Amino acid sequence: MGKFARWTTPEGLALLAAWSREGCGPAEIARRCSVREAALRGWARRCPAVEEALRGTREVVDAQVEAALLKRALGYAYSEVAEEINGENVKQRETHKYEPPNVMAQKLWLSCRKPEQWGGRAGDGEALSRLDAMLAALGAEDERPGGDAP
């Protein structure tokens, strides 16, 4: 099996996509495939599956993680379905639940999105004071590392 054929198998495509998700650029992926970067570009032109494996998967995963973090930060409602078996009767019971906002996810989101306001860097008492005020407003306990008041 030639080099090109090896990387068009499901296993080869999965590796290419994983390397792309990890942030490897074309030069690094070509090195890992033991080919020149020009050959890798040629594979992508010849095979749409290779192009798809190399294109944008990191951005897609980043967007999915970002969406999940935002969901945790804001809170969300969800349903659980449980089956109750009583002899031959099977009854499904749906329960609606709510996951409250997660303060740590909020801190992470704000510190990454607005580091100048919410950075929480050592010595940044103003940002920590705003976080404490937000926690107090939410009625949450002090969750800062060490649990010490400023």
PDB file of C-alpha atoms in Angstrom:
ATOM      1  CA  MET A   1       0.000   0.000   0.000  1.00  0.00           C
ATOM      2  CA  GLY A   2       1.427   3.394  -1.023  1.00  0.00           C
ATOM      3  CA  LYS A   3       1.664   6.388   1.262  1.00  0.00           C
ATOM      4  CA  PHE A   4      -1.370   8.102  -0.292  1.00  0.00           C
ATOM      5  CA  ALA A   5      -3.556   4.991   0.010  1.00  0.00           C
ATOM      6  CA  ARG A   6      -2.590   4.535   3.665  1.00  0.00           C
ATOM      7  CA  TRP A   7      -3.841   8.017   4.563  1.00  0.00           C
ATOM      8  CA  THR A   8      -7.179   7.585   2.753  1.00  0.00           C
ATOM      9  CA  THR A   9      -8.234   4.655   4.961  1.00  0.00           C
ATOM     10  CA  PRO A  10     -10.625   5.382   7.856  1.00  0.00           C
ATOM     11  CA  GLU A  11      -7.724   4.998  10.293  1.00  0.00           C
ATOM     12  CA  GLY A  12      -5.462   7.305   8.301  1.00  0.00           C
ATOM     13  CA  LEU A  13      -8.159   9.949   7.936  1.00  0.00           C
ATOM     14  CA  ALA A  14      -8.858   9.754  11.671  1.00  0.00           C
ATOM     15  CA  LEU A  15      -5.172  10.403  12.406  1.00  0.00           C
ATOM     16  CA  LEU A  16      -5.052  13.349   9.996  1.00  0.00           C
ATOM     17  CA  ALA A  17      -8.158  14.854  11.612  1.00  0.00           C
ATOM     18  CA  ALA A  18      -6.778  14.288  15.122  1.00  0.00           C
ATOM     19  CA  TRP A  19      -3.498  16.006  14.264  1.00  0.00           C
ATOM     20  CA  SER A  20      -5.401  18.899  12.734  1.00  0.00           C
ATOM     21  CA  ARG A  21      -7.566  19.182  15.878  1.00  0.00           C
ATOM     22  CA  GLU A  22      -4.402  19.238  18.001  1.00  0.00           C
ATOM     23  CA  GLY A  23      -3.320  22.307  16.079  1.00  0.00           C
ATOM     24  CA  CYS A  24      -0.676  20.751  13.844  1.00  0.00           C
ATOM     25  CA  GLY A  25      -0.121  22.755  10.694  1.00  0.00           C
ATOM     26  CA  PRO A  26       0.387  21.314   7.213  1.00  0.00           C
ATOM     27  CA  ALA A  27       4.174  21.159   7.611  1.00  0.00           C
ATOM     28  CA  GLU A  28       3.939  19.148  10.847  1.00  0.00           C
ATOM     29  CA  ILE A  29       1.255  16.818   9.449  1.00  0.00           C
ATOM     30  CA  ALA A  30       3.354  16.231   6.320  1.00  0.00           C
ATOM     31  CA  ARG A  31       6.366  15.404   8.521  1.00  0.00           C
ATOM     32  CA  ARG A  32       4.274  12.916  10.514  1.00  0.00           C
ATOM     33  CA  CYS A  33       3.125  11.317   7.248  1.00  0.00           C
ATOM     34  CA  SER A  34       6.755  11.169   6.036  1.00  0.00           C
ATOM     35  CA  VAL A  35       6.013  13.244   2.938  1.00  0.00           C
ATOM     36  CA  ARG A  36       6.721  16.758   1.726  1.00  0.00           C
ATOM     37  CA  GLU A  37       4.147  19.463   2.374  1.00  0.00           C
ATOM     38  CA  ALA A  38       3.536  19.772  -1.385  1.00  0.00           C
ATOM     39  CA  ALA A  39       2.576  16.082  -1.506  1.00  0.00           C
ATOM     40  CA  LEU A  40       0.106  16.579   1.337  1.00  0.00           C
ATOM     41  CA  ARG A  41      -1.479  19.507  -0.532  1.00  0.00           C
ATOM     42  CA  GLY A  42      -1.721  17.290  -3.607  1.00  0.00           C
ATOM     43  CA  TRP A  43      -3.490  14.578  -1.593  1.00  0.00           C
ATOM     44  CA  ALA A  44      -5.999  17.152  -0.351  1.00  0.00           C
ATOM     45  CA  ARG A  45      -6.719  18.276  -3.938  1.00  0.00           C
ATOM     46  CA  ARG A  46      -7.122  14.671  -5.168  1.00  0.00           C
ATOM     47  CA  CYS A  47      -9.166  13.342  -2.263  1.00  0.00           C
ATOM     48  CA  PRO A  48     -12.024  15.323  -0.668  1.00  0.00           C
ATOM     49  CA  ALA A  49     -11.885  13.102   2.439  1.00  0.00           C
ATOM     50  CA  VAL A  50      -8.250  14.091   3.053  1.00  0.00           C
ATOM     51  CA  GLU A  51      -9.122  17.750   2.503  1.00  0.00           C
ATOM     52  CA  GLU A  52     -11.990  17.474   4.994  1.00  0.00           C
ATOM     53  CA  ALA A  53      -9.766  15.773   7.573  1.00  0.00           C
ATOM     54  CA  LEU A  54      -7.222  18.584   7.300  1.00  0.00           C
ATOM     55  CA  ARG A  55      -9.642  21.502   7.071  1.00  0.00           C
ATOM     56  CA  GLY A  56     -10.978  23.326  10.074  1.00  0.00           C
ATOM     57  CA  THR A  57     -11.549  20.447  12.471  1.00  0.00           C
ATOM     58  CA  ARG A  58      -9.745  22.316  15.242  1.00  0.00           C
ATOM     59  CA  GLU A  59     -12.040  25.310  14.823  1.00  0.00           C
ATOM     60  CA  VAL A  60     -15.109  23.066  14.901  1.00  0.00           C
ATOM     61  CA  VAL A  61     -14.028  21.388  18.134  1.00  0.00           C
ATOM     62  CA  ASP A  62     -13.100  24.749  19.665  1.00  0.00           C
ATOM     63  CA  ALA A  63     -16.574  26.041  18.802  1.00  0.00           C
ATOM     64  CA  GLN A  64     -18.224  22.965  20.331  1.00  0.00           C
ATOM     65  CA  VAL A  65     -16.226  23.315  23.558  1.00  0.00           C
ATOM     66  CA  GLU A  66     -16.976  27.034  23.660  1.00  0.00           C
ATOM     67  CA  ALA A  67     -20.703  26.327  23.270  1.00  0.00           C
ATOM     68  CA  ALA A  68     -20.600  23.698  26.034  1.00  0.00           C
ATOM     69  CA  LEU A  69     -18.772  26.101  28.369  1.00  0.00           C
ATOM     70  CA  LEU A  70     -21.315  28.836  27.667  1.00  0.00           C
ATOM     71  CA  LYS A  71     -24.164  26.397  28.313  1.00  0.00           C
ATOM     72  CA  ARG A  72     -22.661  25.496  31.716  1.00  0.00           C
ATOM     73  CA  ALA A  73     -22.043  29.164  32.522  1.00  0.00           C
ATOM     74  CA  LEU A  74     -25.659  30.154  31.835  1.00  0.00           C
ATOM     75  CA  GLY A  75     -27.436  27.050  33.135  1.00  0.00           C
ATOM     76  CA  TYR A  76     -29.803  24.883  31.132  1.00  0.00           C
ATOM     77  CA  ALA A  77     -32.903  22.722  31.330  1.00  0.00           C
ATOM     78  CA  TYR A  78     -32.946  19.094  30.254  1.00  0.00           C
ATOM     79  CA  SER A  79     -35.164  16.011  30.416  1.00  0.00           C
ATOM     80  CA  GLU A  80     -34.452  12.496  31.620  1.00  0.00           C
ATOM     81  CA  VAL A  81     -36.581   9.536  30.605  1.00  0.00           C
ATOM     82  CA  ALA A  82     -36.772   6.562  32.962  1.00  0.00           C
ATOM     83  CA  GLU A  83     -38.549   3.282  32.258  1.00  0.00           C
ATOM     84  CA  GLU A  84     -40.498   1.632  35.050  1.00  0.00           C
ATOM     85  CA  ILE A  85     -41.162  -2.061  34.487  1.00  0.00           C
ATOM     86  CA  ASN A  86     -44.046  -3.593  36.415  1.00  0.00           C
ATOM     87  CA  GLY A  87     -44.628  -7.124  35.167  1.00  0.00           C
ATOM     88  CA  GLU A  88     -45.407  -6.781  31.476  1.00  0.00           C
ATOM     89  CA  ASN A  89     -46.218  -3.094  31.700  1.00  0.00           C
ATOM     90  CA  VAL A  90     -43.497  -0.642  30.794  1.00  0.00           C
ATOM     91  CA  LYS A  91     -44.149   2.927  31.765  1.00  0.00           C
ATOM     92  CA  GLN A  92     -41.903   5.758  30.690  1.00  0.00           C
ATOM     93  CA  ARG A  93     -41.567   8.666  33.064  1.00  0.00           C
ATOM     94  CA  GLU A  94     -40.066  11.930  31.880  1.00  0.00           C
ATOM     95  CA  THR A  95     -38.480  14.197  34.457  1.00  0.00           C
ATOM     96  CA  HIS A  96     -37.617  17.803  33.692  1.00  0.00           C
ATOM     97  CA  LYS A  97     -34.485  19.040  35.423  1.00  0.00           C
ATOM     98  CA  TYR A  98     -32.484  22.225  35.572  1.00  0.00           C
ATOM     99  CA  GLU A  99     -28.726  22.559  35.860  1.00  0.00           C
ATOM    100  CA  PRO A 100     -28.051  25.948  37.481  1.00  0.00           C
ATOM    101  CA  PRO A 101     -25.364  28.296  36.172  1.00  0.00           C
ATOM    102  CA  ASN A 102     -21.847  27.200  37.068  1.00  0.00           C
ATOM    103  CA  VAL A 103     -19.850  30.021  38.651  1.00  0.00           C
ATOM    104  CA  MET A 104     -16.482  28.503  37.725  1.00  0.00           C
ATOM    105  CA  ALA A 105     -17.553  28.313  34.065  1.00  0.00           C
ATOM    106  CA  GLN A 106     -18.630  31.953  34.287  1.00  0.00           C
ATOM    107  CA  LYS A 107     -15.245  32.930  35.729  1.00  0.00           C
ATOM    108  CA  LEU A 108     -13.400  31.057  32.994  1.00  0.00           C
ATOM    109  CA  TRP A 109     -15.574  32.543  30.249  1.00  0.00           C
ATOM    110  CA  LEU A 110     -15.162  36.097  31.523  1.00  0.00           C
ATOM    111  CA  SER A 111     -11.436  35.810  32.215  1.00  0.00           C
ATOM    112  CA  CYS A 112     -10.844  34.514  28.672  1.00  0.00           C
ATOM    113  CA  ARG A 113     -13.246  36.859  26.875  1.00  0.00           C
ATOM    114  CA  LYS A 114     -12.515  40.046  28.795  1.00  0.00           C
ATOM    115  CA  PRO A 115      -9.126  39.568  30.458  1.00  0.00           C
ATOM    116  CA  GLU A 116      -8.658  43.304  30.972  1.00  0.00           C
ATOM    117  CA  GLN A 117     -11.811  43.400  33.136  1.00  0.00           C
ATOM    118  CA  TRP A 118     -12.026  39.881  34.599  1.00  0.00           C
ATOM    119  CA  GLY A 119      -8.494  38.526  34.325  1.00  0.00           C
ATOM    120  CA  GLY A 120      -8.204  37.502  37.969  1.00  0.00           C
ATOM    121  CA  ARG A 121      -4.436  37.810  37.719  1.00  0.00           C
ATOM    122  CA  ALA A 122      -2.447  37.871  40.935  1.00  0.00           C
ATOM    123  CA  GLY A 123      -2.532  41.374  42.335  1.00  0.00           C
ATOM    124  CA  ASP A 124      -5.630  42.320  40.343  1.00  0.00           C
ATOM    125  CA  GLY A 125      -7.792  43.168  43.337  1.00  0.00           C
ATOM    126  CA  GLU A 126     -10.373  45.052  41.276  1.00  0.00           C
ATOM    127  CA  ALA A 127     -11.186  42.031  39.085  1.00  0.00           C
ATOM    128  CA  LEU A 128     -11.354  39.771  42.138  1.00  0.00           C
ATOM    129  CA  SER A 129     -13.664  42.258  43.866  1.00  0.00           C
ATOM    130  CA  ARG A 130     -16.005  42.194  40.859  1.00  0.00           C
ATOM    131  CA  LEU A 131     -15.973  38.382  40.916  1.00  0.00           C
ATOM    132  CA  ASP A 132     -16.745  38.406  44.646  1.00  0.00           C
ATOM    133  CA  ALA A 133     -19.614  40.842  44.078  1.00  0.00           C
ATOM    134  CA  MET A 134     -20.983  38.612  41.327  1.00  0.00           C
ATOM    135  CA  LEU A 135     -20.741  35.559  43.591  1.00  0.00           C
ATOM    136  CA  ALA A 136     -22.478  37.417  46.419  1.00  0.00           C
ATOM    137  CA  ALA A 137     -25.236  38.539  44.057  1.00  0.00           C
ATOM    138  CA  LEU A 138     -25.770  34.946  42.995  1.00  0.00           C
ATOM    139  CA  GLY A 139     -25.816  33.804  46.608  1.00  0.00           C
ATOM    140  CA  ALA A 140     -22.883  31.479  45.987  1.00  0.00           C
ATOM    141  CA  GLU A 141     -20.072  30.662  48.362  1.00  0.00           C
ATOM    142  CA  ASP A 142     -16.627  32.136  47.842  1.00  0.00           C
ATOM    143  CA  GLU A 143     -15.079  29.745  45.311  1.00  0.00           C
ATOM    144  CA  ARG A 144     -11.795  31.536  44.760  1.00  0.00           C
ATOM    145  CA  PRO A 145      -8.732  29.314  45.110  1.00  0.00           C
ATOM    146  CA  GLY A 146      -7.773  29.207  48.765  1.00  0.00           C
ATOM    147  CA  GLY A 147     -11.206  30.510  49.780  1.00  0.00           C
ATOM    148  CA  ASP A 148      -9.671  33.616  51.374  1.00  0.00           C
ATOM    149  CA  ALA A 149     -11.351  36.976  51.315  1.00  0.00           C
ATOM    150  CA  PRO A 150      -9.362  39.711  49.532  1.00  0.00           C
TER     151      PRO A 150
END
